[in-house]
C-alpha atoms as one frame of an Amber mdcrd trajectory, in Angstrom:
protein
  -0.097  -0.001  -0.042   2.972   2.264   0.747   4.033   2.284  -3.006   0.557
   3.158  -4.037   0.612   6.503  -2.378   4.302   7.021  -3.160   3.631   6.911
  -7.024   0.816   9.238  -7.115   2.875  12.217  -7.764   3.833  10.565 -10.949
   0.214  10.319 -12.068   0.206  13.490 -14.003   2.945  12.205 -16.240   1.287
   9.084 -16.652  -1.882  10.727 -17.568   0.084  12.766 -20.223   1.386   9.442
 -21.526  -1.738   7.903 -21.570  -3.548  10.883 -23.525  -0.886  11.043 -26.221
  -1.595   7.384 -27.511  -2.291   7.687 -31.233  -5.572   6.323 -32.828  -3.591
   4.360 -35.482  -1.628   2.484 -32.843  -4.935   1.293 -31.273  -5.949  -0.539
 -34.406  -4.278  -3.910 -33.774  -5.811  -4.189 -30.206  -9.398  -2.735 -31.264
 -10.035  -6.106 -33.305  -8.775  -8.128 -30.418 -10.980  -6.304 -27.898 -14.075
  -6.576 -29.941 -14.224 -10.414 -29.320 -13.464 -10.144 -25.772 -16.172 -10.029
 -22.979 -16.271  -9.335 -19.373 -18.709 -10.756 -16.676 -18.387  -7.398 -15.124
 -19.681  -5.340 -17.976 -21.800  -7.861 -19.935 -24.497  -5.207 -20.468 -22.102
  -2.815 -22.063 -19.740  -4.572 -24.376 -19.167  -1.507 -26.672 -17.730   0.281
 -23.676 -15.750  -2.552 -22.433 -14.169  -2.944 -25.891 -13.055   0.812 -25.918
 -11.739   0.350 -22.461  -9.723  -2.715 -23.386  -8.395  -1.080 -26.535  -7.084
   1.882 -24.597  -5.674  -0.147 -21.896  -3.917  -2.679 -23.969  -2.358   0.068
 -26.271  -0.971   1.799 -23.268   0.469  -1.500 -21.791   2.220  -1.963 -25.157
   3.577   1.548 -25.043   4.839   0.951 -21.678   6.496  -2.410 -22.890   8.170
  -0.760 -25.911   9.628   1.893 -23.793  12.769  -0.007 -22.334  13.817   3.256
 -20.541  10.694   4.045 -18.555  10.121   7.853 -17.831   8.013   6.808 -14.850
   8.176   3.805 -12.738   6.339   0.837 -13.951   4.514   0.523 -10.867   3.235
   4.096 -11.242   2.131   3.499 -14.768   0.292   0.481 -13.724  -1.384   2.016
 -10.548  -2.534   4.789 -12.771  -4.446   2.491 -15.267  -6.306   1.210 -12.094
  -6.875   4.669 -10.917  -8.157   5.851 -14.372 -10.386   2.913 -14.733 -12.175
   3.833 -11.491 -12.551   7.534 -11.749 -12.524   8.268 -15.343 -14.495   5.293
 -16.710 -16.215   3.007 -14.282 -17.455   4.723 -11.007 -19.812   6.981 -12.937
 -21.457   3.900 -14.413 -22.013   2.613 -10.940 -19.210   0.048 -10.559 -18.023
  -0.350  -7.181 -14.256  -0.920  -6.126 -14.452  -4.819  -6.279 -15.781  -4.568
  -9.754 -13.275  -2.297 -11.022 -10.440  -4.267  -9.433 -12.064  -7.520 -11.384
 -11.849  -5.597 -14.728  -8.415  -4.520 -14.150  -7.276  -7.860 -13.340  -9.007
  -9.177 -16.480  -7.022  -6.672 -18.586  -3.779  -7.128 -17.066  -4.026 -11.085
 -17.455  -5.236 -10.574 -20.949  -2.358  -8.578 -22.080   0.185 -11.002 -20.438
  -1.296 -14.217 -21.943  -2.964 -12.941 -25.151  -0.673 -10.250 -26.411   2.631
 -10.435 -24.985   4.795 -12.621 -22.817   5.619  -9.700 -20.504   3.746  -9.968
 -17.395   4.203  -6.114 -16.988   1.429  -5.062 -14.336   0.700  -8.676 -12.816
   3.046  -7.712 -10.005   0.834  -4.810  -8.995  -2.512  -6.661  -8.908  -3.620
  -5.347  -5.460  -7.125  -4.469  -4.795  -7.616  -1.111  -3.443 -10.603  -0.323
  -1.186 -13.094   2.518  -1.888 -11.400   4.741   0.877  -7.872   4.087  -0.470
  -9.053   5.250  -3.804 -10.572   8.420  -2.502  -7.149   9.066  -0.710  -5.421
   8.428  -3.859  -7.849  11.059  -5.751  -7.000  13.623  -2.896  -3.297  13.125
  -3.354  -3.623  13.452  -7.059  -5.510  16.510  -6.822  -2.808  17.827  -4.322
  -0.047  17.305  -6.631  -2.032  18.586  -9.762  -3.020  21.724  -8.175   0.607
  22.205  -6.967   2.026  21.617 -10.636  -0.478  24.323 -11.822   0.393  26.539
  -9.173   4.062  26.377  -9.991   3.470  26.605 -13.698   1.043  29.559 -13.449
  -1.461  27.458 -15.096  -4.443  27.589 -12.777  -8.137  28.149 -14.466  -9.153
  31.669 -14.490  -7.340  34.834 -15.224  -4.328  35.633 -12.803  -5.651  33.116
 -10.366  -2.713  30.973  -9.503  -3.371  31.384  -5.795  -6.714  29.552  -6.191
  -4.443  26.405  -6.820  -2.389  27.060  -3.745  -5.791  27.569  -1.731  -6.967
  24.159  -2.963  -3.608  22.669  -1.879  -3.877  23.976   1.677  -7.668  22.860
   1.757  -6.884  19.245   0.962  -3.910  19.092   3.064  -5.515  20.368   6.034
  -8.371  17.789   5.791  -5.931  14.978   6.760  -3.967  16.821   9.706  -6.145
  15.392  12.511  -5.976  11.930  11.092  -2.466  12.023  10.807  -1.899  13.453
  14.133  -4.105  10.654  15.490  -1.686   8.148  13.928  -4.065   6.921  11.304
  -2.741   5.656   7.964   1.062   6.534   8.466   1.824   5.624   4.829  -0.477
   8.464   3.449   0.771  10.840   6.141   4.348  10.254   5.086   3.449  11.095
   1.554   1.683  14.137   2.845   4.698  15.134   4.782   6.798  14.793   1.673
   4.344  17.166  -0.086   4.695  19.536   2.585   8.208  19.770   2.135   7.874
  20.540  -1.535   5.049  23.338  -0.952   6.916  25.192   1.994  10.058  25.117
  -0.203   8.214  26.529  -3.143   6.293  29.221  -0.999   9.580  30.557   0.283
  10.325  31.804  -3.271   6.840  32.828  -4.115   5.402  36.171  -3.138   2.210
  36.555  -5.307  -0.295  34.840  -2.950   0.168  36.825   0.329  -3.361  35.590
   1.838  -2.598  31.930   1.321  -0.633  30.092   4.094   2.994  29.915   3.324
   3.841  27.000   5.523   1.943  23.925   5.981   2.108  22.413   9.499   3.573
  18.969   9.984   1.412  15.860   9.907   3.767  14.583  12.738   3.109  15.377
  16.235   5.089  14.973  19.333   3.769  12.309  21.688   3.831  14.051  25.282
   3.344  10.766  26.930   6.108   9.109  25.061   8.484  11.951  25.474   7.799
  11.740  29.246   8.315   8.158  29.541  11.520   8.267  27.573  12.829  10.858
  30.007  11.773   8.799  32.974  13.278   5.621  31.534  16.665   7.462  30.976
  16.706   8.708  34.509  16.000   5.208  35.915  18.585   3.666  33.857  21.239
   6.407  34.653  20.249   5.629  38.512  20.568   2.198  38.152  23.831   2.208
  36.353  25.473   4.731  38.856  24.207   2.554  41.777  25.682  -0.720  40.286
  29.054   1.183  39.504  29.155   2.409  42.884  28.380  -0.857  44.696  30.085
  -3.365  42.683  33.040  -1.890  40.874  35.995   0.275  41.507  34.246   3.457
  40.083  32.348   3.633  43.644  35.709   3.607  45.549  36.862   6.454  43.156
  33.777   8.411  43.727  34.106   8.247  47.664  37.708   9.342  48.099  36.773
  12.109  45.720  33.837  12.976  47.969  35.815  12.555  51.135  38.669  14.817
  49.754  36.157  17.380  49.045  34.494  17.044  52.439  37.958  17.193  53.985
  38.933  20.310  52.165  35.855  21.934  53.180  36.257  20.855  56.767  39.665
  22.327  56.942  38.552  25.387  55.489  35.642  25.521  58.152  38.231  25.030
  60.915  40.597  27.565  59.695  37.805  30.114  59.483  36.793  29.318  63.052
  40.505  29.496  64.137  40.684  33.013  62.506  37.591  34.221  64.281  38.766
  32.941  67.705  42.158  34.740  67.234  40.413  37.878  66.298  38.172  37.471
  69.237  41.077  37.127  71.646  43.006  40.065  70.203  39.946  42.318  70.461
  39.688  41.267  74.196  43.326  42.023  74.801  43.197  45.438  73.050  40.112
  46.319  75.117  41.953  45.188  78.368  44.952  47.437  77.550  42.809  50.508
  77.070  41.156  49.837  80.471  44.286  49.493  82.320  45.751  52.820  80.745
  42.637  54.695  81.823  43.003  53.568  85.508  46.467  54.605  85.472  45.670
  58.089  84.798
């Protein structure tokens, strides 16, 4: 699941590659897909044939591109994402049905078109909630790319894309602070770093948050526990060293020496005070005697 979130930031590039497919390159797979059927779309064979043609053509494009511009896993997950949000959800298909269709197409390519198993390593069903999170992440990066390239919809409104980034990001803060879905939150934290870095250089949107708060929150209880544990370990270590090693005998003489020095200083102070007192008394007596003689 971690990789699924990780590769969402490549989806925009995968989308461009998908949309750049030429119609003439699809002809080979159009005839193959016309004879294919799916139990998940038995009531709409024409639509399934078109989806099949697009997906198999894209798989072939990926296979022919020996040096992938985007990770293979990102390309495969994008097909899954595209099937769900661009094609099938609006037709009432649920997450299980979409995965079933995706699995059919992946296996159909591996067995009927090419010996390359390509996306078979990425056949993991995604829940509806996970797909929703992927969509939010995709929207986050899509708006961020538009913001950086000043390509937001509307005239001179690049700030609307930045505001949308802040809005989507903020919706997940509470969940992340509660420790829910750490993989997603780690990806959000990575986005936060990119956003904050970009906003340091951008001065066109003064009313938009310049800094996104971290998805991570210090755990006060854990911090207190660590401090307590360090204190206990330190105390026990000192006790053991004092009781059972020569370190204790090294400490004691040091303490004794310090105590002896302090005692000597106190004794010298007392002697000084005592001597001063005697001298004062003698001085007083001499004055008294001299007065009587007069």
